[in-house]
Amino acid sequence: MNDKVRFPPGLRASITLLITNCNCAPSRTEDGSTFFAVNSHQPWEGPVTWYEAHLHSEENWNVTGALFPGAPAVIQGHNEVLSWAFTVNDPDLTDIYVLEINPDNENQYLFDGNWLDFEIREVPIKVKLIGNLKVTVKQEALWSVFGPTIRQDHGAYAIRYSGFGRVDIFQQLVDLNKSANFEEWQTAMYSGALPTFNVGYADNQGNIYFLYNANLPIRAEGYQWDLYLPGTSSDVLWTEYLPPEKLPQVLNPPSGFIQNANSSPYTATVGEGNPDLDNFSITFGIEKYEINRALMMKELFVLDESISFEEFKEYKFNLQYHQDSDVAQAMEMLSDLSFKDTQLIEAQEFLANWDLGTGIENKETALGLMTMLFLSQNVEDFVGHMLARNEFSPLDVELAFTEAVEHMWDKFGKLDPEWGEVQRLQCGAVDVPMGGGPDVVRAAYSTMEENGQLIVNNGDGFVMLIAWRPDGSIESYSVHQFGSATIREESSHFDDQSELLANMELKPVWFEESDILENLEIEYTPWTSTYH
């Protein structure tokens, strides 16, 4: 094996939107249904925490799913005929240019042989000092032909990024919410208002679809676009994007399934139907790597040609690291190390029995994932972003493993506590064991407490599984990491879904009015303070 392997992106602490979703067409399911999974990984608290809602109006709006506080439309979920969800992708959408400033005039920069004037504004910024005392300060704002520009002691830099100037993202979301068929939905996606994110789709007609959505700048070849660029020539000033119909995408592949897990769009499915890497310029910066969740989902679906909805649910809550995953490679690297310390030898022999599972009763998981946790903290060029792909060496693994062994003895007095003793879901009165781990399909990301326990605060949060039945009807089920009252601790619904999530269970989504009325707890009319 190689001396160095890439570090698993799932072991990153981040607030980035990270989702796994997957779709199975009628040809792949037991009864001809179409299955779709929304599985978002977001912080469990704060301004980018999902909450669940059902929006209905008399103007062709009937949609349920997840959204952030302040969003005017459902961001991911389903309406009466179709379903969709976004995932993070990581193309190169931003460029930084080094400008050459006129030595005789600091407000001019060189461009195509001419000195051009910056557009200069003063931006008033209100600063709160104490109590009601505020002061307004003015900050210089510069604009060049490339876009916004900043001065630094070491030079002036311009920034150009995809989608700047667009303010119609929310209109695009509303259009997605109200789409009545695939063509309308695709037209809304093709508008380009949302400059990034993959998107998965399934509908009641049996269509499944994956789009590597991005405003991909059409750039000149011959430049290294991921580094600083010379800002003196129009050769590096891009003005157009790749047309949306030419983006990487997969529609109804012969395999009958699509997985969408923050990995390469070139391997969204297996066999025919994947986008051809050779059709896309290296200047786009499109990902080529695969992570554990993508590897596991493809293996699970390939091995099952007749998937039931119950199996689909089991696959969504899969607890394994793949044999080709970075975690598995790190464990193989560890097995090749030679230790002299008897405690480390004992721990190495113990961890050699790990089956790479993350169930709550697994006794090797804690030492294995503690090793990966300390590895993520120790790697010199670790940048803390979920989609970063860093490298680690055998020495890195040795140091992390040594630290993990010391941690387990210090905090737990043993190497083999059950994983559920170490990793916990806590909310309100709920304190329960939780399986899964970073970059597992049943994703869990945690913070470490003083006592050594890991408290999950990210990963599987809002989960929705959808079955479009052969007759066009829909069944959907969901769960939230806490409950529908996400910030009202006095409510009985503040933590009433936490144990469901920990137990990998779902609740029915009542979408039809008759089901809603049958299960109604309270009815409220805005502006009247009337409850029923």
GROMACS .gro file of N, CA and C in nm, residues 23 31-33 65 129 135 228 244 253 259 314-315 324 335-336 370 397 416 424 439 457 465 483 506 509 523:
model
   81
   23ASN      N    1  -3.154   0.742  -0.461
   23ASN     CA    2  -3.281   0.716  -0.526
   23ASN      C    3  -3.276   0.577  -0.590
   31ASP      N    4  -4.141  -0.385  -0.550
   31ASP     CA    5  -4.280  -0.376  -0.598
   31ASP      C    6  -4.301  -0.271  -0.705
   32GLY      N    7  -4.193  -0.220  -0.766
   32GLY     CA    8  -4.208  -0.120  -0.870
   32GLY      C    9  -4.223   0.021  -0.818
   33SER      N   10  -4.199   0.042  -0.688
   33SER     CA   11  -4.203   0.177  -0.631
   33SER      C   12  -4.073   0.250  -0.667
   65GLY      N   13  -4.116   1.924   0.417
   65GLY     CA   14  -3.973   1.894   0.420
   65GLY      C   15  -3.902   1.981   0.521
  129LEU      N   16  -2.149   4.952   2.090
  129LEU     CA   17  -2.045   4.955   2.192
  129LEU      C   18  -2.093   4.895   2.322
  135VAL      N   19  -2.190   5.354   1.737
  135VAL     CA   20  -2.109   5.447   1.661
  135VAL      C   21  -2.102   5.397   1.517
  228TYR      N   22  -0.320   3.186  -0.682
  228TYR     CA   23  -0.337   3.327  -0.715
  228TYR      C   24  -0.311   3.348  -0.863
  244PRO      N   25  -2.625   2.488  -1.827
  244PRO     CA   26  -2.670   2.386  -1.731
  244PRO      C   27  -2.694   2.250  -1.794
  253PRO      N   28  -3.059   0.601  -1.500
  253PRO     CA   29  -2.952   0.512  -1.547
  253PRO      C   30  -2.998   0.367  -1.552
  259GLN      N   31  -2.664   0.742  -0.618
  259GLN     CA   32  -2.624   0.784  -0.483
  259GLN      C   33  -2.560   0.921  -0.493
  314GLU      N   34  -3.296   0.030   0.601
  314GLU     CA   35  -3.177  -0.028   0.663
  314GLU      C   36  -3.050   0.024   0.597
  315TYR      N   37  -3.051   0.041   0.466
  315TYR     CA   38  -2.934   0.091   0.396
  315TYR      C   39  -2.904   0.235   0.436
  324ASP      N   40  -1.260  -0.027   0.144
  324ASP     CA   41  -1.175   0.062   0.065
  324ASP      C   42  -1.175   0.204   0.119
  335SER      N   43  -0.189  -0.167   1.156
  335SER     CA   44  -0.154  -0.308   1.177
  335SER      C   45  -0.011  -0.338   1.134
  336ASP      N   46   0.047  -0.255   1.047
  336ASP     CA   47   0.184  -0.277   1.000
  336ASP      C   48   0.289  -0.215   1.092
  370MET      N   49  -1.148   0.700   1.807
  370MET     CA   50  -1.065   0.794   1.882
  370MET      C   51  -0.930   0.813   1.812
  397VAL      N   52  -0.032   0.815   1.209
  397VAL     CA   53  -0.121   0.713   1.267
  397VAL      C   54  -0.067   0.665   1.400
  416ASP      N   55  -1.211  -0.113   2.594
  416ASP     CA   56  -1.325  -0.173   2.525
  416ASP      C   57  -1.463  -0.133   2.575
  424ARG      N   58  -2.294   0.968   2.263
  424ARG     CA   59  -2.428   0.986   2.320
  424ARG      C   60  -2.506   1.092   2.243
  439ASP      N   61  -1.869   1.015   0.848
  439ASP     CA   62  -1.868   0.961   0.712
  439ASP      C   63  -1.928   0.822   0.701
  457ASN      N   64  -2.343   1.632   1.777
  457ASN     CA   65  -2.401   1.765   1.753
  457ASN      C   66  -2.415   1.795   1.605
  465LEU      N   67  -3.752   0.963   0.433
  465LEU     CA   68  -3.755   0.857   0.334
  465LEU      C   69  -3.890   0.857   0.265
  483GLY      N   70  -3.689   1.748   1.794
  483GLY     CA   71  -3.834   1.750   1.785
  483GLY      C   72  -3.878   1.872   1.709
  506LEU      N   73  -3.833   0.601   1.235
  506LEU     CA   74  -3.896   0.715   1.168
  506LEU      C   75  -4.041   0.725   1.210
  509VAL      N   76  -4.511   1.087   0.795
  509VAL     CA   77  -4.539   1.226   0.757
  509VAL      C   78  -4.684   1.232   0.714
  523GLU      N   79  -5.481   2.344   1.679
  523GLU     CA   80  -5.503   2.427   1.561
  523GLU      C   81  -5.494   2.573   1.603
   0.00000   0.00000   0.00000
